[in-house]
CSV table of C-alpha atoms in Angstrom, one decimal:
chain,number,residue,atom,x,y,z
A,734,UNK,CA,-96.1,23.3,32.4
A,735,UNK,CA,-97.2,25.7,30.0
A,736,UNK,CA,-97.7,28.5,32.5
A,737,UNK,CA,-93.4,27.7,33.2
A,738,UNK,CA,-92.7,28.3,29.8
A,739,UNK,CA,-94.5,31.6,29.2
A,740,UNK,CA,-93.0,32.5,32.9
A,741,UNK,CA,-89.6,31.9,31.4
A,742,UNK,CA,-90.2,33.5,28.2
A,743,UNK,CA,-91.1,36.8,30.1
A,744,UNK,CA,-87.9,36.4,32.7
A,745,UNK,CA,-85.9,35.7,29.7
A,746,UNK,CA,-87.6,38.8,28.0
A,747,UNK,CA,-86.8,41.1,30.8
A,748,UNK,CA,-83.0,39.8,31.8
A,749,UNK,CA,-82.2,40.2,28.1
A,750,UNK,CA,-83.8,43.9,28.4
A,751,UNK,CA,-81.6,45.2,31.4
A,752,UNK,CA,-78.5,43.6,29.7
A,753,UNK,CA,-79.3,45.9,26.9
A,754,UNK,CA,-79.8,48.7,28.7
A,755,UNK,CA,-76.6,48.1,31.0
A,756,UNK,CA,-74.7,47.6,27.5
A,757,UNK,CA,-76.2,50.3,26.4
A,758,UNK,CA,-75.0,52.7,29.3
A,759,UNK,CA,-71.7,51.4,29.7
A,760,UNK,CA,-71.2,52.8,25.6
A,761,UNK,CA,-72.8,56.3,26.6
A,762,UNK,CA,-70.3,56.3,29.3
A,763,UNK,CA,-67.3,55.8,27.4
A,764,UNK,CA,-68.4,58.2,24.5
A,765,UNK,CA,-68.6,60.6,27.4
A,766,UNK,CA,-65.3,59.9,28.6
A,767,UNK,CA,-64.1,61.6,25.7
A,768,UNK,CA,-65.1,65.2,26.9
A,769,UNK,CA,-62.8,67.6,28.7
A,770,UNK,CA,-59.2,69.2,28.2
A,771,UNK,CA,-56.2,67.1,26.6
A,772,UNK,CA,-52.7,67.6,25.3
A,773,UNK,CA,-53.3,65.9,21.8
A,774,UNK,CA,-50.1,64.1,19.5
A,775,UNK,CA,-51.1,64.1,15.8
A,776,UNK,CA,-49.1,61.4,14.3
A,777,UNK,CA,-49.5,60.2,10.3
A,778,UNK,CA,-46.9,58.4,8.5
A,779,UNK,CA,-47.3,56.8,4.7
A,780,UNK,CA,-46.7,53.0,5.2
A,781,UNK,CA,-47.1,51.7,1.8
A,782,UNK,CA,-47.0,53.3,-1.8
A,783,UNK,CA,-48.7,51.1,-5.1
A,784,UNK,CA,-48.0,53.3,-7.6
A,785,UNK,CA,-46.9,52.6,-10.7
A,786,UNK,CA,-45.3,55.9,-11.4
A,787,UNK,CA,-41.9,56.2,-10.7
A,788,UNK,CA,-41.7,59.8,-9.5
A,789,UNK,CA,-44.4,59.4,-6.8
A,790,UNK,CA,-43.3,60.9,-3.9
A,791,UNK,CA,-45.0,59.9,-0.6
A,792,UNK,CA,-46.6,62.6,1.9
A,793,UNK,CA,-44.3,63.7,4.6
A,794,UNK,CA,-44.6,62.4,8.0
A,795,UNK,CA,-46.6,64.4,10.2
A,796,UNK,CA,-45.8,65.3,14.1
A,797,UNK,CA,-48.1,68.1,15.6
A,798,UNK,CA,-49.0,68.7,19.1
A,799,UNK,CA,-51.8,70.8,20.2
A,800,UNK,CA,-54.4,71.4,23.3
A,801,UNK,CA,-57.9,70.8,22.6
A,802,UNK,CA,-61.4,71.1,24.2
A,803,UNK,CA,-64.0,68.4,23.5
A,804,UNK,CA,-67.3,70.2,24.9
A,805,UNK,CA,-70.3,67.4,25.7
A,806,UNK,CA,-72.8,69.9,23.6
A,807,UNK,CA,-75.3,67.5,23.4
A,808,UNK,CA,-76.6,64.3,26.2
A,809,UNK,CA,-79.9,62.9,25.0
A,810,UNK,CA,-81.4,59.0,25.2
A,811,UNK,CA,-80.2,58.5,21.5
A,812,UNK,CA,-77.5,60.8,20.4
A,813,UNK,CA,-74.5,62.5,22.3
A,814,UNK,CA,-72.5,65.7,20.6
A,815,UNK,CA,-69.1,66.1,20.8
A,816,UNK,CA,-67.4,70.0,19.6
A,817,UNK,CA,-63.4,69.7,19.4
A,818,UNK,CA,-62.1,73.2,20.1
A,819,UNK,CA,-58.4,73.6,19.4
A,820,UNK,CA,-55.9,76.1,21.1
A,821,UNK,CA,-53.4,77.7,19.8
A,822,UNK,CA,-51.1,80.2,20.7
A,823,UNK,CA,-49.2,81.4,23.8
A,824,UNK,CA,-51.0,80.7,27.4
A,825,UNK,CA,-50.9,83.9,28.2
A,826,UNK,CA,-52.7,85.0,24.7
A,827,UNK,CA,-54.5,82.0,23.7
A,828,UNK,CA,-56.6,81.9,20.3
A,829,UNK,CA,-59.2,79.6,20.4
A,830,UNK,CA,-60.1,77.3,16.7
A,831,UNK,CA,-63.6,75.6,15.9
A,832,UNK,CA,-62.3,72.4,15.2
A,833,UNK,CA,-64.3,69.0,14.1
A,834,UNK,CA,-67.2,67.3,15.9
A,835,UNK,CA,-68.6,64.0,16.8
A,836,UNK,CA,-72.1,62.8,16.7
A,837,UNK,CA,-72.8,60.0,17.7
A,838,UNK,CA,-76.3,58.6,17.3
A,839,UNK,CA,-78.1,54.8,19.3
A,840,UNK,CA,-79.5,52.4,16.3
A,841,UNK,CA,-79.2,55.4,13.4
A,842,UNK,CA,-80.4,53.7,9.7
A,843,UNK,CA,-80.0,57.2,7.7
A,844,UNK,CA,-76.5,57.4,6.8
A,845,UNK,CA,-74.5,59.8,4.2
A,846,UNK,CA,-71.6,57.8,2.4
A,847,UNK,CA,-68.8,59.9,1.1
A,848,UNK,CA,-68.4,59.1,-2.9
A,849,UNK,CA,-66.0,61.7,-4.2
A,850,UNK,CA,-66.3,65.0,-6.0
A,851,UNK,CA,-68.0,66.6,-3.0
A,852,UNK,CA,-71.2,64.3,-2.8
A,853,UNK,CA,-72.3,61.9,-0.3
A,854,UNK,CA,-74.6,59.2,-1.2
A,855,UNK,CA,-77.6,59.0,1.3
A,856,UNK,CA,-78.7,55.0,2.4
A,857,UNK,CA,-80.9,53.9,4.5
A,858,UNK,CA,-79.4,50.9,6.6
A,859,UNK,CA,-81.8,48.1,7.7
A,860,UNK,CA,-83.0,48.2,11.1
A,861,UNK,CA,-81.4,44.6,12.2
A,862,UNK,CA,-77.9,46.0,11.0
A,863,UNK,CA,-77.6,48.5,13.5
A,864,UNK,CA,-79.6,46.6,16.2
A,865,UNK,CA,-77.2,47.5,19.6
A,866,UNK,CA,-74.7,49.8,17.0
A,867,UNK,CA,-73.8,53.6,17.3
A,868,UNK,CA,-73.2,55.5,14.6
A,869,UNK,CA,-70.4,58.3,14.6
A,870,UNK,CA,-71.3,61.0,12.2
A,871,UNK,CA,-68.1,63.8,11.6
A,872,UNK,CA,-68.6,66.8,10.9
A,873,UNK,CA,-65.8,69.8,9.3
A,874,UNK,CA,-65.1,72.9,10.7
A,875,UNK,CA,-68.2,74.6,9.3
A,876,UNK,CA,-70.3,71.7,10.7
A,877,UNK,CA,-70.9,70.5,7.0
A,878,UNK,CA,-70.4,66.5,6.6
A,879,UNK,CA,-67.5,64.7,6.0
A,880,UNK,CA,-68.2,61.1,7.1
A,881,UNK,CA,-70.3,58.7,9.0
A,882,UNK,CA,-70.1,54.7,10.1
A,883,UNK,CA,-72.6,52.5,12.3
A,884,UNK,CA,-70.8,50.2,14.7
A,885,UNK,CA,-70.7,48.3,17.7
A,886,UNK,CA,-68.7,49.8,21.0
A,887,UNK,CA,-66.7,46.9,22.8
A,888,UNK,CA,-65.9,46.8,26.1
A,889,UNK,CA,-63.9,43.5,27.1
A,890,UNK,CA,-60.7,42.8,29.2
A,891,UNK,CA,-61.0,46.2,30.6
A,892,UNK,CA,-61.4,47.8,27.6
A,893,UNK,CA,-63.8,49.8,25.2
A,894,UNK,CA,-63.2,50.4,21.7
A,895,UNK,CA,-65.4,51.5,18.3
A,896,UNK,CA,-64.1,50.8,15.4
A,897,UNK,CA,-65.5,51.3,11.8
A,898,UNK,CA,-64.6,51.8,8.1
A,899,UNK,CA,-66.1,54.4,6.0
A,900,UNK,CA,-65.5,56.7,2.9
A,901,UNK,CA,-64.2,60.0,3.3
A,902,UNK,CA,-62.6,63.0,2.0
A,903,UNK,CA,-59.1,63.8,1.9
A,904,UNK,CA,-58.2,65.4,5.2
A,905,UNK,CA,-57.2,68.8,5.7
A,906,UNK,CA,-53.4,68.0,5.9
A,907,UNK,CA,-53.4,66.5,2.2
A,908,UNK,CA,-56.1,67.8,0.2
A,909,UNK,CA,-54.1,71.5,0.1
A,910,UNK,CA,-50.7,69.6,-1.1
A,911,UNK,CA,-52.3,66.1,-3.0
A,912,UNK,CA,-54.9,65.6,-5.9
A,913,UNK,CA,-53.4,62.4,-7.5
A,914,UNK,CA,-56.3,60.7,-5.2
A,915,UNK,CA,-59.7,61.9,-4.1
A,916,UNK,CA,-60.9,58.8,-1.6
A,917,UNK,CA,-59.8,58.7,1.9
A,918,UNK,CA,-60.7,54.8,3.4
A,919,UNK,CA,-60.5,55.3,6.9
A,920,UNK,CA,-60.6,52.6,9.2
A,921,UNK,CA,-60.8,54.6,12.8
A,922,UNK,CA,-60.4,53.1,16.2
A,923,UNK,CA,-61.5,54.9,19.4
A,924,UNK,CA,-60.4,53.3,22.4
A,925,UNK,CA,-60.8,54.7,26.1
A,926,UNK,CA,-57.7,54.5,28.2
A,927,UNK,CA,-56.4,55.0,31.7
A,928,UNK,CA,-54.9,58.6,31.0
A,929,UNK,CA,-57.2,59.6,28.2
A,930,UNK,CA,-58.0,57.8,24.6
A,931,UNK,CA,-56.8,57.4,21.6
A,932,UNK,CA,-57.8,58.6,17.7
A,933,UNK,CA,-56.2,55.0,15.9
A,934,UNK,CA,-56.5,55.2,12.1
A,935,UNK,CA,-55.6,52.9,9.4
A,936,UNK,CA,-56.5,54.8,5.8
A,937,UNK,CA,-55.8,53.8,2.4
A,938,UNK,CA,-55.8,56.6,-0.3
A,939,UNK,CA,-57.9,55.8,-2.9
A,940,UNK,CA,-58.5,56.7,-6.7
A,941,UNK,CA,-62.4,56.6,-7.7
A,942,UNK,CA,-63.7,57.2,-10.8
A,943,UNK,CA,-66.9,56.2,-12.4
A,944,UNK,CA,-67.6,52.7,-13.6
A,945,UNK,CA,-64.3,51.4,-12.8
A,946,UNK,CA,-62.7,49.5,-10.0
A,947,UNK,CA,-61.2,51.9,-6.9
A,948,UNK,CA,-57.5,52.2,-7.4
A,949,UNK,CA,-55.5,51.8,-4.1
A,950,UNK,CA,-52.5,54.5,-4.2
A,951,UNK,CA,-51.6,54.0,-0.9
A,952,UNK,CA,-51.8,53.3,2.8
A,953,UNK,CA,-51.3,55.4,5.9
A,954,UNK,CA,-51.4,54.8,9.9
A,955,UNK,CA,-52.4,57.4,12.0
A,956,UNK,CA,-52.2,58.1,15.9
A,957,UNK,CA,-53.9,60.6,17.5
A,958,UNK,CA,-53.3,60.5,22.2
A,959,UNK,CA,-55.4,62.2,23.9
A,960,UNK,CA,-53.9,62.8,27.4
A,961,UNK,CA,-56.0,63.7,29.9
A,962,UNK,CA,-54.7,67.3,31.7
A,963,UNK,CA,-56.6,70.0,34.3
A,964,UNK,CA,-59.8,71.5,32.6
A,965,UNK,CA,-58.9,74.7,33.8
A,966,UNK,CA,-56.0,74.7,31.2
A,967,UNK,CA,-58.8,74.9,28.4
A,968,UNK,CA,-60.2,77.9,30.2
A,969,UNK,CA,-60.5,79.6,26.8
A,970,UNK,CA,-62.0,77.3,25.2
A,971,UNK,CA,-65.3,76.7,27.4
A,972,UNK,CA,-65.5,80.6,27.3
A,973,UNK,CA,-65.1,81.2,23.8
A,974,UNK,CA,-67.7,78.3,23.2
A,975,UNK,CA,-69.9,80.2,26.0
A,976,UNK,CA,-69.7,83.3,23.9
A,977,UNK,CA,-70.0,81.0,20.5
A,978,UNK,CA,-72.5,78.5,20.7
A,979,UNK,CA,-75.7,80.4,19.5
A,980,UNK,CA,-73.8,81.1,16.5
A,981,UNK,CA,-72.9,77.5,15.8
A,982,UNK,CA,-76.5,76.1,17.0
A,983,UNK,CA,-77.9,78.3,14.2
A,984,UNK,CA,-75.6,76.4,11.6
A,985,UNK,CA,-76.0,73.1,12.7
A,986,UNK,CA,-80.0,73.6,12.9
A,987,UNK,CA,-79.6,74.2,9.3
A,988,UNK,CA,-77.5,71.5,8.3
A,989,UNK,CA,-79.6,69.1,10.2
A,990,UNK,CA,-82.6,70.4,7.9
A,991,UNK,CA,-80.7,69.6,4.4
A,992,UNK,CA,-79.8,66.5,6.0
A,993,UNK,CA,-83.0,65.3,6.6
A,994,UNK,CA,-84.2,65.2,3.2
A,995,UNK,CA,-82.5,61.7,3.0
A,996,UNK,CA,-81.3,62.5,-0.4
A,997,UNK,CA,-77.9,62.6,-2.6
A,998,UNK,CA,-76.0,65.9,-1.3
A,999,UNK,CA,-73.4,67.7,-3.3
A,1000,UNK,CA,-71.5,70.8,-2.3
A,1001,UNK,CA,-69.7,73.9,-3.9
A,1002,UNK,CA,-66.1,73.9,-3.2
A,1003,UNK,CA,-66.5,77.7,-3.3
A,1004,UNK,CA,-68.9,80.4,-3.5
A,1005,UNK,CA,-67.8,83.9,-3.9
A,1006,UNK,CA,-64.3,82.5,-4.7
A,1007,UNK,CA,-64.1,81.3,-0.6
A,1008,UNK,CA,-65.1,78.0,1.0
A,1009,UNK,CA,-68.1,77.8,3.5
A,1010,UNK,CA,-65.7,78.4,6.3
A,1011,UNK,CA,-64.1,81.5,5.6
A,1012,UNK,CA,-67.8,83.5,5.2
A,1013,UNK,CA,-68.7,81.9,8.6
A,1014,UNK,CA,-65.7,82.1,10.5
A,1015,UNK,CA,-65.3,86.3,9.0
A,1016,UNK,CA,-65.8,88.7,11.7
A,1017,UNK,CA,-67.8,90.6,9.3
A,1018,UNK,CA,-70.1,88.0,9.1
A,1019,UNK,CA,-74.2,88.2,9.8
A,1020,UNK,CA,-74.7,85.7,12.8
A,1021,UNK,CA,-78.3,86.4,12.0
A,1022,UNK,CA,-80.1,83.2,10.8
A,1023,UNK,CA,-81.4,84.4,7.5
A,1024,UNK,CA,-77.8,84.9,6.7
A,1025,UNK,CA,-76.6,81.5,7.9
A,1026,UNK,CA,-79.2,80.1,6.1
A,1027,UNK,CA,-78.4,81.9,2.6
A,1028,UNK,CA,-74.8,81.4,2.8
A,1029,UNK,CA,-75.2,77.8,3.5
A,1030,UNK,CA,-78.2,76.8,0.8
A,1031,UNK,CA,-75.8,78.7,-1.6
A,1032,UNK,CA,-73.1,75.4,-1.2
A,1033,UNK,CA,-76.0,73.2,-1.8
A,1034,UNK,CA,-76.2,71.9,-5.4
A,1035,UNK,CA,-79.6,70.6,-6.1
């Protein structure tokens, strides 16, 4: 009898391990499905204002359309790298943008929390609450942070969605037109669909300040579609990012060593009166390392 328990302790043991490694797959594979060339539809409307003043005006709704690259940069056992690369322009003269990327890393616990004021708050998340999770860590333009959650992907009734709610800054849309609020709540859904996915965001717009209670402005809904079209209509993109990607690797090397000091980070809006991406997107630019490096430790506030 006791030799049938221990026997069905280890079957148990091992049918629990290939379910977690199918699980486990099936995520990878819908992260993936991400990659490759799409129409996009940027869609954000304010739903509901809280403010007390009488002459708050609400942003305007947003419609913008664009075609975009999502490169597969990095496929490892524990983390896959995602590098949106907008085009814009005519077809026949495209112009190709760096645009944000996706990291998204198999049971992370070191995590950077967006608090305001350009400073993340680094934790360290128990092991057990990210057992099975992924976390999504995005990343600006200049491949400098902008927020991170840990989460489970679902896949059920033919369908596989992430979804999480984290702290971050105001996006690029409001924080050159708004500064009556400085925290952007975003609740983002990623779902895989037949033609595509979709970007689903519910975000509230937040007032923080020290010591006192957050102070809900407002809310907003957001949909970015992602429709699936022929890669070879992002020619540009894979060849720019051919020509690029040293460049870029050399940035994110060092922002993956400031980030692994698992401490508080705060950044300089500017330095030299321009912010991080203007000295590494200028054509005049060093691409040399020791350069990257200097221009980059000179945003970092100890």
């Amino acid at each position: 009898m006791k030799q049938l328990t221990i026997l069905a302790i280890i079957m148990c043991s091992v049918f629990t391990s290939v379910n977690v490694q199918k699980k486990k797959k099936q995520d990878q594979e819908a992260i993936k499905k991400m990659c490759g060339c799409y129409e996009v539809s940027f869609n954000f409307a304010e739903t509901f204002e809280y403010s007390k003043d009488t002459s708050y005006i609400p942003s305007k709704v947003k419609h913008d359309r664009g075609l975009e690259w999502v490169e597969l940069v990095e496929d490892s056992k524990n983390k896959i790298m995602l590098q949106h690369l907008l085009i814009v322009g005519k077809p026949t003269k495209p112009t190709v943008i760096k645009h944000w990327r996706q990291d998204w890393l198999f049971e992370n616990q070191d995590l950077y929390s967006y608090n305001g004021n350009n400073t993340w708050k680094y934790l360290q998340l128990p092991k057990d609450a990210v057992k099975g999770q992924w976390t999504q860590k995005v990343y600006q333009v200049d491949d400098s942070p902008r927020y991170e959650g840990s989460s489970t992907w679902l896949h059920i009734d033919g369908k596989s969605f992430w979804e999480n709610t984290s702290d971050a800054p105001l996006p690029r849309r409001e924080y050159t037109k708004r500064s009556d609020y400085n925290i952007t709540v975003r609740t983002n859904k990623h779902e895989i669909v037949a033609n595509g996915w979709v970007h689903d965001q519910d975000n509230e717009k937040v007032i923080r300040t020290s010591d006192k209670e957050d102070v809900l402005l407002a809310e907003e809904k957001g949909v970015n579609n992602y429709v699936k079209v022929n890669d070879e209509r992002c020619q540009a993109a894979q060849d720019w990012w051919k020509n690029n990607q040293q460049t870029w690797s050399i940035v994110r090397d060092k922002w993956t060593e400031i980030l692994a000091r698992n401490k508080n980070l705060t950044l300089k809006d500017k330095v030299q009166e321009k912010p991080l991406y203007r000295h590494l997107f200028a054509k005049s630019f060093s691409k040399e390392k020791k350069d990257i490096d200097m221009i980059v430790d000179a945003f970092v506030v100890d």
